[in-house]
Short mmCIF file of N, CA, C and O in Angstrom, two decimals:
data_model
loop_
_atom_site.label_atom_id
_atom_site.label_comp_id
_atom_site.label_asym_id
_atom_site.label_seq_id
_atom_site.Cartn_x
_atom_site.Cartn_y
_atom_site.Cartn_z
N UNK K 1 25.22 18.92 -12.71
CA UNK K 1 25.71 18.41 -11.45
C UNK K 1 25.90 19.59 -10.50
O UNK K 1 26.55 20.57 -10.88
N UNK K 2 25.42 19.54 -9.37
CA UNK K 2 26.14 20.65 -8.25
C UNK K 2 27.18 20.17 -7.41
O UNK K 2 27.41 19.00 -7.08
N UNK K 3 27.73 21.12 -7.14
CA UNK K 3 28.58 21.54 -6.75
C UNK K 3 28.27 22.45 -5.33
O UNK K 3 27.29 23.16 -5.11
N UNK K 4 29.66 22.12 -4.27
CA UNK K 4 29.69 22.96 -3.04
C UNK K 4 30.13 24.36 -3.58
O UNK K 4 31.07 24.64 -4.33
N UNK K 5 29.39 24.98 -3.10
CA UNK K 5 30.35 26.47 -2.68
C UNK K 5 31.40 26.71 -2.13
O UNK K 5 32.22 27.46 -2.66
N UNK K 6 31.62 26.16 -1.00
CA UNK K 6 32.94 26.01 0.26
C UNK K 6 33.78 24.37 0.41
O UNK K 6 33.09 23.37 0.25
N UNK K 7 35.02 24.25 0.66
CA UNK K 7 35.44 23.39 1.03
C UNK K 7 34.58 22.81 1.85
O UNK K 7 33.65 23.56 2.19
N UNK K 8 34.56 21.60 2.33
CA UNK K 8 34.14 21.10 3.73
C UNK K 8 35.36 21.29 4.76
O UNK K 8 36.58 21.18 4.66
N UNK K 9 34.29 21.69 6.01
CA UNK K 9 35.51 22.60 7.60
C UNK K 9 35.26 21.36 7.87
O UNK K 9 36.23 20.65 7.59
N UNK K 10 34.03 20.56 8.46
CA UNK K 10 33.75 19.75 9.27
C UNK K 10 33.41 18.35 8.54
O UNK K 10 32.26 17.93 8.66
N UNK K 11 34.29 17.66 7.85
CA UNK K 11 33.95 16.01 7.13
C UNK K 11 33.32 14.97 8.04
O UNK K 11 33.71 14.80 9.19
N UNK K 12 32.32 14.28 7.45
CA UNK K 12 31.65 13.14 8.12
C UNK K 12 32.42 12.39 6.58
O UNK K 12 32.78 12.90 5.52
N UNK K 13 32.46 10.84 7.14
CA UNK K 13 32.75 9.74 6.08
C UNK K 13 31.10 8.83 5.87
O UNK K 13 30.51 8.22 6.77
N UNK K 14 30.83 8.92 5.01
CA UNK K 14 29.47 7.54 5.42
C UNK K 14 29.61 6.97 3.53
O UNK K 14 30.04 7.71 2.64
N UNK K 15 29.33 6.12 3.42
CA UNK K 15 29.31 5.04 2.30
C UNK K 15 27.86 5.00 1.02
O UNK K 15 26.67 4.99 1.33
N UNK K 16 28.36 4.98 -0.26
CA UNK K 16 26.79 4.95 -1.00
C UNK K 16 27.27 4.09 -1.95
O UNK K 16 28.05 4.49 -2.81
N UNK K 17 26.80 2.69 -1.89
CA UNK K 17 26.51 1.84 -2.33
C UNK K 17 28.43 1.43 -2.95
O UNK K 17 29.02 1.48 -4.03
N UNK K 18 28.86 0.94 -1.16
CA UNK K 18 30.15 0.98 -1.20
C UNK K 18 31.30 1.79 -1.35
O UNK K 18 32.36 1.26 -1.03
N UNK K 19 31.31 3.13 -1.83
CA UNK K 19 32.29 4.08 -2.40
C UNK K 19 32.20 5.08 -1.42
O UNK K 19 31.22 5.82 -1.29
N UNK K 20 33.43 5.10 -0.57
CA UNK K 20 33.36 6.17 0.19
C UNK K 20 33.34 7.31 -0.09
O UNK K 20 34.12 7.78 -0.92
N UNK K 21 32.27 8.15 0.66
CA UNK K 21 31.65 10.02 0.29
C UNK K 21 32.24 10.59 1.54
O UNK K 21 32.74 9.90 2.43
N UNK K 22 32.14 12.00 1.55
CA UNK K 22 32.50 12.83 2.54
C UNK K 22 31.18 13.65 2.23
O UNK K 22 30.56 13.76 1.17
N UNK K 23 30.92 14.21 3.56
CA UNK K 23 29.80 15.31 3.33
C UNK K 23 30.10 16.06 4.61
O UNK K 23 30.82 15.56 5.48
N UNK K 24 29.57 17.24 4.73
CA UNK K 24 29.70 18.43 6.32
C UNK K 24 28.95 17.94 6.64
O UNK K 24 27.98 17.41 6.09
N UNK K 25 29.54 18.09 8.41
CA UNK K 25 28.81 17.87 9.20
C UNK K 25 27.00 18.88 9.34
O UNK K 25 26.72 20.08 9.19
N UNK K 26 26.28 17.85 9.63
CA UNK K 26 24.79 18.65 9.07
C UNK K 26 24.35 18.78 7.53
O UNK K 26 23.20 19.21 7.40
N UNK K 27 24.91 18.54 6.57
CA UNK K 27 23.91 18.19 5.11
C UNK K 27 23.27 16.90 5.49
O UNK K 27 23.55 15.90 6.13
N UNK K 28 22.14 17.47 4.69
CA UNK K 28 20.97 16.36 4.69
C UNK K 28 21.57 14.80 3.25
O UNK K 28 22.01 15.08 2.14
N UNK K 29 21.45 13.86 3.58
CA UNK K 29 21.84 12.80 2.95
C UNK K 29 22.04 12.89 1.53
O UNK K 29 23.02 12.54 0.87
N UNK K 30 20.26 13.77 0.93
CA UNK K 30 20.23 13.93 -0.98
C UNK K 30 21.11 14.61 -0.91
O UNK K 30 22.05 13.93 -1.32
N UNK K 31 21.63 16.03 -0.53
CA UNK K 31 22.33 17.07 -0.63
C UNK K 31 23.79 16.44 -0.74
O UNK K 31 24.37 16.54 -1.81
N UNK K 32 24.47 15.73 0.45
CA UNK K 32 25.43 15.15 0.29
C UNK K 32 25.51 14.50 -1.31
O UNK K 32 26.27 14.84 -2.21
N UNK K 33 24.57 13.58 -1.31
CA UNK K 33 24.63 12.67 -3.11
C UNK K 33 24.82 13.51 -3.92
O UNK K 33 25.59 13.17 -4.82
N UNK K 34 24.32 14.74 -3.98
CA UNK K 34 24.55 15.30 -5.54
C UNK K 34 25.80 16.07 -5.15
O UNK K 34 26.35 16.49 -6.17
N UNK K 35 26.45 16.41 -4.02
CA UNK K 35 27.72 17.52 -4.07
C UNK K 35 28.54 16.81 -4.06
O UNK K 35 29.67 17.29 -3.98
N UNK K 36 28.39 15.17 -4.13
CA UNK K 36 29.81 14.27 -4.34
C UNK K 36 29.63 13.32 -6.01
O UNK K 36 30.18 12.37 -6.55
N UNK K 37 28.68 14.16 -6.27
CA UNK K 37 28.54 13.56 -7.66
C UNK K 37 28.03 12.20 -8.16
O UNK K 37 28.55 11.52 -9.05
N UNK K 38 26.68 11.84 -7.30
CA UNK K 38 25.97 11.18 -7.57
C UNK K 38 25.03 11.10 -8.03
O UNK K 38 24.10 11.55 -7.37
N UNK K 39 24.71 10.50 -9.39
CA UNK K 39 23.66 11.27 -10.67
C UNK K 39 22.03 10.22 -10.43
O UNK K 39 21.10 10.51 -11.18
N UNK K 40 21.84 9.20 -9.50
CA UNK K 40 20.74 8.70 -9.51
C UNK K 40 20.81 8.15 -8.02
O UNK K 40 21.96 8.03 -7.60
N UNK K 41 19.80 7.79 -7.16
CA UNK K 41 19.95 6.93 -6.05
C UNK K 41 19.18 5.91 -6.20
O UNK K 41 19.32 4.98 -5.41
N UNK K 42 18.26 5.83 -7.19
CA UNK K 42 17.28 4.42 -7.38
C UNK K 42 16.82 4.43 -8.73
O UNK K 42 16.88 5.46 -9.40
N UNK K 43 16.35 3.34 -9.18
CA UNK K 43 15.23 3.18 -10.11
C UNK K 43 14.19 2.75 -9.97
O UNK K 43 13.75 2.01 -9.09
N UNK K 44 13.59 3.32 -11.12
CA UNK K 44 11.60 3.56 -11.18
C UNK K 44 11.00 1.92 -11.14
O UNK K 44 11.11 1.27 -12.18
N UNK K 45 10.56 1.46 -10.31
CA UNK K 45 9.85 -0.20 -10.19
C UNK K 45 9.30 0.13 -11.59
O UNK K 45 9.48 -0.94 -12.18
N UNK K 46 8.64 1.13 -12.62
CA UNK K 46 7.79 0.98 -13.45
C UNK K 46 8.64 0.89 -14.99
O UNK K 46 8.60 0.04 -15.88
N UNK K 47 9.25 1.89 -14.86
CA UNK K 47 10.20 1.92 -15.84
C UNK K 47 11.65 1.53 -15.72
O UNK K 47 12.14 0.96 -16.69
N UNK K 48 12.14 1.68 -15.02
CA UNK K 48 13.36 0.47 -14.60
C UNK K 48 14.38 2.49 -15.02
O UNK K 48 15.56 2.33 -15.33
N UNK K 49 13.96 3.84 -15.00
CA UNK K 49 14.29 4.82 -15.19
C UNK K 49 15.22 5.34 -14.02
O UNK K 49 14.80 5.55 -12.88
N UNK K 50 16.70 5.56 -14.45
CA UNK K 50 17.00 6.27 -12.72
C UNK K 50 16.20 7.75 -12.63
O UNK K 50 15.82 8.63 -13.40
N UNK K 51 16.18 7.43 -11.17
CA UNK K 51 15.76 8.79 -10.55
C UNK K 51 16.60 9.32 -9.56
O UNK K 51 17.42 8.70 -8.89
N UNK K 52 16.28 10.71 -9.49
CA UNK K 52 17.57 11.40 -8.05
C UNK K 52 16.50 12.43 -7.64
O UNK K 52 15.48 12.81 -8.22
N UNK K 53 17.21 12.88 -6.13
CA UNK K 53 16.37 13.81 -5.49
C UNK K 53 15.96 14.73 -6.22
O UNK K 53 16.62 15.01 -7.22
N UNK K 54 14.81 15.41 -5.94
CA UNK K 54 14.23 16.58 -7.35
C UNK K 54 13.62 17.48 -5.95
O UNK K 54 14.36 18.43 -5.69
N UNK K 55 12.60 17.36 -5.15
CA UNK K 55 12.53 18.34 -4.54
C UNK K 55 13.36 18.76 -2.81
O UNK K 55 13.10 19.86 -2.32
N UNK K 56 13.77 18.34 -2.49
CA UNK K 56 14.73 18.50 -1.56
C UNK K 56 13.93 18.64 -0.12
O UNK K 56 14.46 19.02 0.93
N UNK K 57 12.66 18.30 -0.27
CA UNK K 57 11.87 18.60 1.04
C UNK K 57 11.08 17.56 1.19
O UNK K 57 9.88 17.85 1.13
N UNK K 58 11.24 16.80 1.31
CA UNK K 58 10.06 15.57 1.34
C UNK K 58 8.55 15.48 0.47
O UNK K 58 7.82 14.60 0.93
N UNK K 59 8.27 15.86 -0.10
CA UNK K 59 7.18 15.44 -0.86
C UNK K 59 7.20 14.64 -2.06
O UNK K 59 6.37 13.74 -2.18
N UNK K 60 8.30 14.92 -3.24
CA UNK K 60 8.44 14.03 -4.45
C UNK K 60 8.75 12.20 -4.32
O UNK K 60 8.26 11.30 -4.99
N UNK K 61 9.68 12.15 -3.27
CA UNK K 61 10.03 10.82 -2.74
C UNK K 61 10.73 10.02 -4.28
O UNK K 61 10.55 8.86 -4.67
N UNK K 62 11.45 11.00 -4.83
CA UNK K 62 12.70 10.28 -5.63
C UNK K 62 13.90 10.41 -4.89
O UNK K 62 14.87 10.33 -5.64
N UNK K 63 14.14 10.55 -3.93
CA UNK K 63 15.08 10.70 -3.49
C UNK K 63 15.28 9.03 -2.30
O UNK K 63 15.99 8.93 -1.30
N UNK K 64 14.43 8.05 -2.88
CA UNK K 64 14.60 6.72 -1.75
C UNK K 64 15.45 6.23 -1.87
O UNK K 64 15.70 5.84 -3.01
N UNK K 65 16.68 5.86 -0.46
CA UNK K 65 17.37 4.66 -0.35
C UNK K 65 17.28 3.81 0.73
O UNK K 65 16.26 3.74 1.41
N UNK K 66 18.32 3.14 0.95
CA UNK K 66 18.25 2.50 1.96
C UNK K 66 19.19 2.61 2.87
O UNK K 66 20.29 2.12 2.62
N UNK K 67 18.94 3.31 4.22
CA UNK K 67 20.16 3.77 4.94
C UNK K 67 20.38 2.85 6.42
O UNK K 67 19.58 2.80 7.35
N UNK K 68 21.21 2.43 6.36
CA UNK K 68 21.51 1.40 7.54
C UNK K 68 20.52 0.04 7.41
O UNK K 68 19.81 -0.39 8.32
N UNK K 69 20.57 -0.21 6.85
CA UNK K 69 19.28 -1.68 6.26
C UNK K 69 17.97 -1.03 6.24
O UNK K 69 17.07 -1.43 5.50
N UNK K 70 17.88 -0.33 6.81
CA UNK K 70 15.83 0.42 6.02
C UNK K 70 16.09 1.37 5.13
O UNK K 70 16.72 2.35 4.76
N UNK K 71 15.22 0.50 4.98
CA UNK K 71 14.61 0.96 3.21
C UNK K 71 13.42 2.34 3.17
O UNK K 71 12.66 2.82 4.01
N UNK K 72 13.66 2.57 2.06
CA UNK K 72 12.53 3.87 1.69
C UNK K 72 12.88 4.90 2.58
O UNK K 72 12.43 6.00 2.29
N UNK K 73 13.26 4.85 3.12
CA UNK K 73 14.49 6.44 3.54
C UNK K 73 14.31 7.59 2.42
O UNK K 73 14.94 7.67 1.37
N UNK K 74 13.36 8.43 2.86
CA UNK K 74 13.65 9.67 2.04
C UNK K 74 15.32 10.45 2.19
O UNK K 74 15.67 10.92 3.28
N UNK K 75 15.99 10.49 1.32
CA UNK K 75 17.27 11.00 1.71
C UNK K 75 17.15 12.19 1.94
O UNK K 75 16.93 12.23 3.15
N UNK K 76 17.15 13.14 1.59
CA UNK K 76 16.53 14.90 1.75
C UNK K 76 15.96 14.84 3.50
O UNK K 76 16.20 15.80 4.23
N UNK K 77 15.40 13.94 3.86
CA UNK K 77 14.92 14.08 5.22
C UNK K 77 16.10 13.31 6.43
O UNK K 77 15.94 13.28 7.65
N UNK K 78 16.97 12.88 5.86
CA UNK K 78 17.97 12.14 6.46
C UNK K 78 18.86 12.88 6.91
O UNK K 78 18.99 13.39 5.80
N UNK K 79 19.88 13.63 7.74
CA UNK K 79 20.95 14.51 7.85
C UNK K 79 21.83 13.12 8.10
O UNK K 79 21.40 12.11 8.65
N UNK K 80 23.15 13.30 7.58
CA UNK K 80 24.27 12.43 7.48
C UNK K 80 24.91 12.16 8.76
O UNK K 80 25.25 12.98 9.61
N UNK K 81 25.00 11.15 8.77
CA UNK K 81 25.62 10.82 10.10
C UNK K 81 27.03 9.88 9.72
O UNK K 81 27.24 9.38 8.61
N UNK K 82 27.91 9.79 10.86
CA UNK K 82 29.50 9.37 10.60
C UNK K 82 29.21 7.64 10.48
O UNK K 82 28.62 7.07 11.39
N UNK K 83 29.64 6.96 9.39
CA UNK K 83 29.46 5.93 9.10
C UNK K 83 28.38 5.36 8.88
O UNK K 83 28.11 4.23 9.29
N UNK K 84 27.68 6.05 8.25
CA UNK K 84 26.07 5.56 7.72
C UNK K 84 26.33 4.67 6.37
O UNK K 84 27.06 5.21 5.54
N UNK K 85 25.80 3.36 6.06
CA UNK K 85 25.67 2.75 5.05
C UNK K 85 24.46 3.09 4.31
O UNK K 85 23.38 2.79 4.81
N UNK K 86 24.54 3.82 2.92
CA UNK K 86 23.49 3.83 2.16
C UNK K 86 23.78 3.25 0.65
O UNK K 86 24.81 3.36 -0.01
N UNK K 87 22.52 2.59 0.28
CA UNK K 87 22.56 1.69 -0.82
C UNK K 87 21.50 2.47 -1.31
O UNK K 87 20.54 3.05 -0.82
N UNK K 88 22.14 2.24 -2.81
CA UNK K 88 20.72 2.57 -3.84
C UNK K 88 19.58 1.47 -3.97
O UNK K 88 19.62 0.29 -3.61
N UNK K 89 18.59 2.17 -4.55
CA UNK K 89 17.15 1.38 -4.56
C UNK K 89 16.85 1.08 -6.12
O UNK K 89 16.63 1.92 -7.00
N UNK K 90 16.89 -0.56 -6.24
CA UNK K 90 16.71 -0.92 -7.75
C UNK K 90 15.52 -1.06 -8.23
O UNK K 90 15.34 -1.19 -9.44
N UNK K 91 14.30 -1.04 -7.15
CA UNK K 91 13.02 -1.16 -7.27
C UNK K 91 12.85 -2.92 -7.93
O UNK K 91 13.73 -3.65 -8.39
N UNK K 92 11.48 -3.16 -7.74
CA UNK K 92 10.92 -4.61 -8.63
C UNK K 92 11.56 -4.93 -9.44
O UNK K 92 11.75 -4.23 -10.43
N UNK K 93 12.13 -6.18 -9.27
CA UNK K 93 11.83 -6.94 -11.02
C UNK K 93 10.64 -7.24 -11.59
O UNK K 93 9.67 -7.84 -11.12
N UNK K 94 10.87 -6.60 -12.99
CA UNK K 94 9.24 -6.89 -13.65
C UNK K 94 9.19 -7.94 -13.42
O UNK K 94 10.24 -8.59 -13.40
N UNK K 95 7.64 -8.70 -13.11
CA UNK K 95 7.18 -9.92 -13.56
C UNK K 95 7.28 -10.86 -14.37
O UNK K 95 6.87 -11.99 -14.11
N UNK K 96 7.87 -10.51 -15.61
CA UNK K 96 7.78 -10.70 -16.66
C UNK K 96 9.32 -10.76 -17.36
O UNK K 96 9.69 -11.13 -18.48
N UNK K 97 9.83 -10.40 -16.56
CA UNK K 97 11.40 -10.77 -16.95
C UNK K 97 12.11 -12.01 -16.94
O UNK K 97 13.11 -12.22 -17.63
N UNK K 98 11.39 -13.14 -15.88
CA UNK K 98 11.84 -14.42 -16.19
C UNK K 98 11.41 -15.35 -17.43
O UNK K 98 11.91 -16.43 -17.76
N UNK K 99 10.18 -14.52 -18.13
CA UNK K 99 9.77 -15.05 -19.58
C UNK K 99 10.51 -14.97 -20.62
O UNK K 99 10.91 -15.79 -21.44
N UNK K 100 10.67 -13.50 -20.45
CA UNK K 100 11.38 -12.80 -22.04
C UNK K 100 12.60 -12.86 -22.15
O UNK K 100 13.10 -12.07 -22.95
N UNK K 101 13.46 -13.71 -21.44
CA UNK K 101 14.67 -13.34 -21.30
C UNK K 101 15.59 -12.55 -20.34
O UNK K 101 16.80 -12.65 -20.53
N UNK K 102 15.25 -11.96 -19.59
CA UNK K 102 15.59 -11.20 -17.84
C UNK K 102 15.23 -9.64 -18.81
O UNK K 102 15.61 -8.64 -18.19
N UNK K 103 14.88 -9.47 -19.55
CA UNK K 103 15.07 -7.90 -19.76
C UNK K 103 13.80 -7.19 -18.43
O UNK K 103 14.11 -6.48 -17.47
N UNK K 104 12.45 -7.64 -18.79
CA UNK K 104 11.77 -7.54 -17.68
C UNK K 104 10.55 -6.29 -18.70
O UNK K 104 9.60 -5.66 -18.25
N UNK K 105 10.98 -6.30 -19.84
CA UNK K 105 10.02 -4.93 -20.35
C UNK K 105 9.22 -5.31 -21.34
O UNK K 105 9.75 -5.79 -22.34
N UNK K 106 7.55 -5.15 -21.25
CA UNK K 106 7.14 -5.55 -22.34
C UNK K 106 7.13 -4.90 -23.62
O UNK K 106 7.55 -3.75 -23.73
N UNK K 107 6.51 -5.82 -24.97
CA UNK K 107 6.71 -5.42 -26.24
C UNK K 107 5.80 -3.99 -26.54
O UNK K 107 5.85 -3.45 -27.65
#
């Protein structure tokens, strides 16, 4: 898990998936998630696997939520703003989950 270096001088309040966060003014959204101790922001449509930001610059795109009702929001490209609603991303239900019982994974 990381961790800040410095107190926060300058607190913004904004919300992740209901639970109020604090982040400085100017961190980018992923950055905020992991320095308040948030270990996934979505799961894998394929594997139902959490994932969290991994490269911090826009290219990997594990870092998707949904910030203010849109969706697929790279967070890493997001800088935090004061009262932003962000929700995690649960991806698809398998197809196949209303057969087997809701698990959703085949044999």
């Amino acid at each position: 898990m990381l961790s800040r270096l410095r107190e926060i001088e300058q607190p913004i309040s904004f919300t992740f998936d209901g639970v109020q966060m604090q982040a400085e003014r100017g961190d980018m959204l992923a950055t905020a998630l992991l320095a308040a101790g948030v270990d996934y922001v979505r799961r894998s449509v394929v594997s139902d696997a959490p994932r969290a930001p991994y490269c911090l610059m826009g290219v990997c795109f594990e870092c998707l939520v949904t910030v203010d009702g849109v969706q697929n929001r790279q967070a890493c490209l997001v800088e935090v703003e004061e009262g932003m609603t962000v929700l995690s991303q649960q991806g698809a239900s398998h197809p196949m989950a209303s057969l087997d019982g809701g698990e959703g994974r085949q044999p």
